[in-house]
Amino acid sequence: MTIATLPTRRDEAWRYSDIDAVTAAWPLPAPESIIVPAGGKFARAIVQDAGDIRQIELVLGKGAVAHLHVLNIGGAYGRIELAVTLHEGADFRFGAAQIGGGEQNLEIVTTVTHAEPGATSRQVVRSVLGGTATGTYLGKVAVARDAQQTDSEQDVKAMLLDRSATANAKPELEIFADDVKCAHGCAIGELDAMALYYLQSRGLPPAEAKKILLQAFVAGVFDGAEDEERLQALALAKLGELV
Amino acid sequence: MLKIENLHATVADKPILKGLSLSINAGEIHAIMGPNGAGKSTLSYVLGGRPGYEVTEGSATFDGQDLLDMDPHERAAAGLFLGFQYPVEIPGVSNVQFLRESLNAQRKARGQEPLSGGDFLKLAREKAGLLRMDMDMLKRPVNVGFSGGEKKRNEMVQMGILDPKLAILDETDSGLDIDALRVVGDGINAIMRRPDKAVLLITHYQRLLDYVQPDFVHVLAAGRIVKSGGPELALELEREGYAEIAA
């Protein structure tokens, strides 16, 4: 992940980035390194609310389990970048929401490497974007040649509140083993007009109706997070600003 | 309570309602019957303020207020309830959360205090019982995985909880089996048959009217009311068909 030279938009992982903001923050600090030993357990929730570029390298030893939850909401440019390496039988769960309005540019970039057999990874990412905001998810799953019985899943959805907002989503698979299960689903849409009308017909003002639908859209991402309530509350407050 | 005069409305620039007039007073139950494509559902959506349904001429007032000038949520707070022909499924939003927030939004708009969680659940339990709906279903996401009949029952539970002055029920009888029809009919009577309330039932068939007896029956054809009468008109329609009566 460590890069020596300032990235440009020609670099795939920085293609939609705010290069001016990256330049201003350059040089980036070394990525945070987290190593979960064999059989270990790790859980963390990250709230990016100040326009940071956060890079994390996570290595899961044999049979280790990690639950990572991310709420990416703050600053003009906010980027969370993960490089995860899974050893035999490790289990990685990732739940993320990025919610942006105005001119915000928010990114989640993940590379999950299944280096050895029998590891599982589950990524659920929800983006809600209004104004002229941009939200990007670039997610690469790499499966090494002998990483048989890999089970990986990417579930990526984005909701655009305005026609001027942009969502980029790129699940990417690079598979060198032949006995693997790698699922990925990706959808970008807008709020269902009939559902909105139905809620309003029962007395909910338009902003409340939108908020309740968006809350449902991001719900589930933070299931099982250690401070689930705080994450939900922060997400809801941010959604309230957008509707 | 509801006064519609010479209402013209279009959907995607196509004229559907062509000079519809109707007056409903408190304490009355009206039924509108008519063939497919007559404009029955369009009438309910125009009165409910659904986007895309454009009024081009005429007026509709609700308790003296210009109904057509109000947003959908304002109509609800003023006491209008629309029972949907096809209730919408909303994954991830529980019935109780949605209804409590809806009711409290209405109460706020009327300058009333919000209902507490406990009081709301008590009310919801009472109304669900009236419609013989399991409380567990009220805790599930709105209409998700509900059968056609369960969705219609859920509409009536919502009506009971929101306690409107005027209910416009668009083919609430469709998709109901015989037993469910009776439960829903009894529910409508229990909730809405009061001197200060009124109902506009939109239906194809006479059968719901066996349980909810209307004071007035109107025949809607080609965007206008072509005939009005008492309950006997519904029986006549059932016997003779729309073609005969609307001609």
GROMACS .gro file of N, CA and C in nm, chain A residues 192-206 208-209 211-217 219 236, chain B residues 45 48-51 72-73 76 81-82 84 88 90-93 97-98 101-102 105-106 143 155 158 162:
model
  156
  192ASP      N    1  -3.713   0.512  -0.407
  192ASP     CA    2  -3.833   0.467  -0.477
  192ASP      C    3  -3.946   0.569  -0.459
  193ALA      N    4  -3.993   0.625  -0.570
  193ALA     CA    5  -4.091   0.733  -0.564
  193ALA      C    6  -4.222   0.687  -0.501
  194MET      N    7  -4.261   0.563  -0.528
  194MET     CA    8  -4.388   0.514  -0.474
  194MET      C    9  -4.378   0.493  -0.323
  195ALA      N   10  -4.261   0.442  -0.279
  195ALA     CA   11  -4.242   0.424  -0.134
  195ALA      C   12  -4.245   0.560  -0.063
  196LEU      N   13  -4.181   0.659  -0.125
  196LEU     CA   14  -4.181   0.794  -0.067
  196LEU      C   15  -4.323   0.849  -0.056
  197TYR      N   16  -4.399   0.829  -0.163
  197TYR     CA   17  -4.537   0.879  -0.162
  197TYR      C   18  -4.620   0.807  -0.056
  198TYR      N   19  -4.599   0.676  -0.047
  198TYR     CA   20  -4.674   0.597   0.051
  198TYR      C   21  -4.649   0.650   0.193
  199LEU      N   22  -4.523   0.674   0.225
  199LEU     CA   23  -4.490   0.725   0.359
  199LEU      C   24  -4.551   0.864   0.381
  200GLN      N   25  -4.544   0.947   0.279
  200GLN     CA   26  -4.599   1.083   0.294
  200GLN      C   27  -4.750   1.080   0.309
  201SER      N   28  -4.813   0.985   0.241
  201SER     CA   29  -4.959   0.976   0.249
  201SER      C   30  -5.006   0.940   0.389
  202ARG      N   31  -4.913   0.891   0.472
  202ARG     CA   32  -4.949   0.857   0.610
  202ARG      C   33  -4.916   0.972   0.706
  203GLY      N   34  -4.861   1.081   0.650
  203GLY     CA   35  -4.839   1.198   0.734
  203GLY      C   36  -4.694   1.238   0.754
  204LEU      N   37  -4.600   1.162   0.698
  204LEU     CA   38  -4.460   1.199   0.716
  204LEU      C   39  -4.421   1.310   0.618
  205PRO      N   40  -4.365   1.419   0.666
  205PRO     CA   41  -4.315   1.524   0.575
  205PRO      C   42  -4.206   1.464   0.484
  206PRO      N   43  -4.187   1.523   0.364
  206PRO     CA   44  -4.093   1.465   0.267
  206PRO      C   45  -3.955   1.433   0.325
  208GLU      N   46  -3.867   1.370   0.634
  208GLU     CA   47  -3.875   1.256   0.727
  208GLU      C   48  -3.892   1.126   0.651
  209ALA      N   49  -3.973   1.131   0.545
  209ALA     CA   50  -3.996   1.010   0.465
  209ALA      C   51  -3.866   0.964   0.400
  211LYS      N   52  -3.565   1.031   0.506
  211LYS     CA   53  -3.473   0.988   0.611
  211LYS      C   54  -3.502   0.844   0.654
  212ILE      N   55  -3.628   0.811   0.665
  212ILE     CA   56  -3.666   0.677   0.712
  212ILE      C   57  -3.625   0.572   0.607
  213LEU      N   58  -3.637   0.607   0.479
  213LEU     CA   59  -3.598   0.513   0.372
  213LEU      C   60  -3.445   0.498   0.367
  214LEU      N   61  -3.376   0.609   0.388
  214LEU     CA   62  -3.229   0.603   0.384
  214LEU      C   63  -3.174   0.528   0.505
  215GLN      N   64  -3.239   0.549   0.617
  215GLN     CA   65  -3.200   0.477   0.738
  215GLN      C   66  -3.211   0.327   0.715
  216ALA      N   67  -3.319   0.287   0.648
  216ALA     CA   68  -3.337   0.145   0.616
  216ALA      C   69  -3.230   0.098   0.517
  217PHE      N   70  -3.192   0.188   0.428
  217PHE     CA   71  -3.092   0.153   0.326
  217PHE      C   72  -2.955   0.123   0.389
  219ALA      N   73  -2.914   0.055   0.715
  219ALA     CA   74  -2.928  -0.035   0.830
  219ALA      C   75  -2.868  -0.170   0.795
  236LEU      N   76  -2.740   0.852   1.111
  236LEU     CA   77  -2.873   0.912   1.101
  236LEU      C   78  -2.865   1.064   1.101
  288TYR      N   79  -5.597   0.879  -0.626
  288TYR     CA   80  -5.461   0.936  -0.624
  288TYR      C   81  -5.463   1.089  -0.634
  291GLY      N   82  -5.542   1.205  -0.305
  291GLY     CA   83  -5.431   1.179  -0.214
  291GLY      C   84  -5.304   1.256  -0.249
  292GLY      N   85  -5.305   1.326  -0.363
  292GLY     CA   86  -5.191   1.412  -0.397
  292GLY      C   87  -5.071   1.339  -0.452
  293ARG      N   88  -5.092   1.227  -0.520
  293ARG     CA   89  -4.977   1.155  -0.574
  293ARG      C   90  -4.914   1.234  -0.688
  294PRO      N   91  -4.779   1.249  -0.684
  294PRO     CA   92  -4.711   1.322  -0.792
  294PRO      C   93  -4.740   1.257  -0.927
  315PRO      N   94  -4.913   1.585   0.019
  315PRO     CA   95  -4.970   1.460   0.070
  315PRO      C   96  -4.970   1.450   0.223
  316HIS      N   97  -4.858   1.490   0.286
  316HIS     CA   98  -4.852   1.475   0.433
  316HIS      C   99  -4.943   1.575   0.502
  319ALA      N  100  -5.285   1.425   0.500
  319ALA     CA  101  -5.297   1.323   0.605
  319ALA      C  102  -5.322   1.390   0.740
  324PHE      N  103  -5.727   0.985   0.473
  324PHE     CA  104  -5.653   0.858   0.465
  324PHE      C  105  -5.681   0.793   0.332
  325LEU      N  106  -5.574   0.749   0.265
  325LEU     CA  107  -5.591   0.678   0.138
  325LEU      C  108  -5.551   0.533   0.157
  327PHE      N  109  -5.452   0.209  -0.010
  327PHE     CA  110  -5.396   0.182  -0.143
  327PHE      C  111  -5.449   0.051  -0.202
  331VAL      N  112  -4.758  -0.055  -0.064
  331VAL     CA  113  -4.618  -0.059  -0.104
  331VAL      C  114  -4.534  -0.136  -0.001
  333ILE      N  115  -4.194  -0.187   0.196
  333ILE     CA  116  -4.078  -0.104   0.231
  333ILE      C  117  -3.982  -0.185   0.316
  334PRO      N  118  -3.884  -0.248   0.252
  334PRO     CA  119  -3.788  -0.330   0.326
  334PRO      C  120  -3.710  -0.246   0.428
  335GLY      N  121  -3.686  -0.304   0.544
  335GLY     CA  122  -3.600  -0.237   0.642
  335GLY      C  123  -3.670  -0.138   0.733
  336VAL      N  124  -3.796  -0.106   0.703
  336VAL     CA  125  -3.870  -0.012   0.788
  336VAL      C  126  -3.982  -0.090   0.856
  340GLN      N  127  -4.252   0.134   1.369
  340GLN     CA  128  -4.171   0.257   1.364
  340GLN      C  129  -4.235   0.358   1.268
  341PHE      N  130  -4.268   0.310   1.150
  341PHE     CA  131  -4.327   0.393   1.046
  341PHE      C  132  -4.459   0.456   1.094
  344GLU      N  133  -4.405   0.714   1.383
  344GLU     CA  134  -4.352   0.842   1.334
  344GLU      C  135  -4.457   0.915   1.251
  345SER      N  136  -4.536   0.840   1.175
  345SER     CA  137  -4.641   0.903   1.094
  345SER      C  138  -4.746   0.969   1.184
  348ALA      N  139  -4.604   1.269   1.351
  348ALA     CA  140  -4.590   1.381   1.256
  348ALA      C  141  -4.725   1.449   1.236
  349GLN      N  142  -4.829   1.369   1.225
  349GLN     CA  143  -4.964   1.426   1.212
  349GLN      C  144  -5.004   1.505   1.336
  386ASN      N  145  -4.525  -0.436   0.493
  386ASN     CA  146  -4.582  -0.514   0.382
  386ASN      C  147  -4.487  -0.614   0.317
  398GLU      N  148  -5.345  -0.217   0.580
  398GLU     CA  149  -5.396  -0.083   0.547
  398GLU      C  150  -5.502  -0.042   0.648
  401GLN      N  151  -5.359   0.045   0.982
  401GLN     CA  152  -5.303   0.181   0.973
  401GLN      C  153  -5.414   0.284   0.986
  405LEU      N  154  -5.429   0.572   1.266
  405LEU     CA  155  -5.420   0.712   1.227
  405LEU      C  156  -5.553   0.785   1.247
   0.00000   0.00000   0.00000
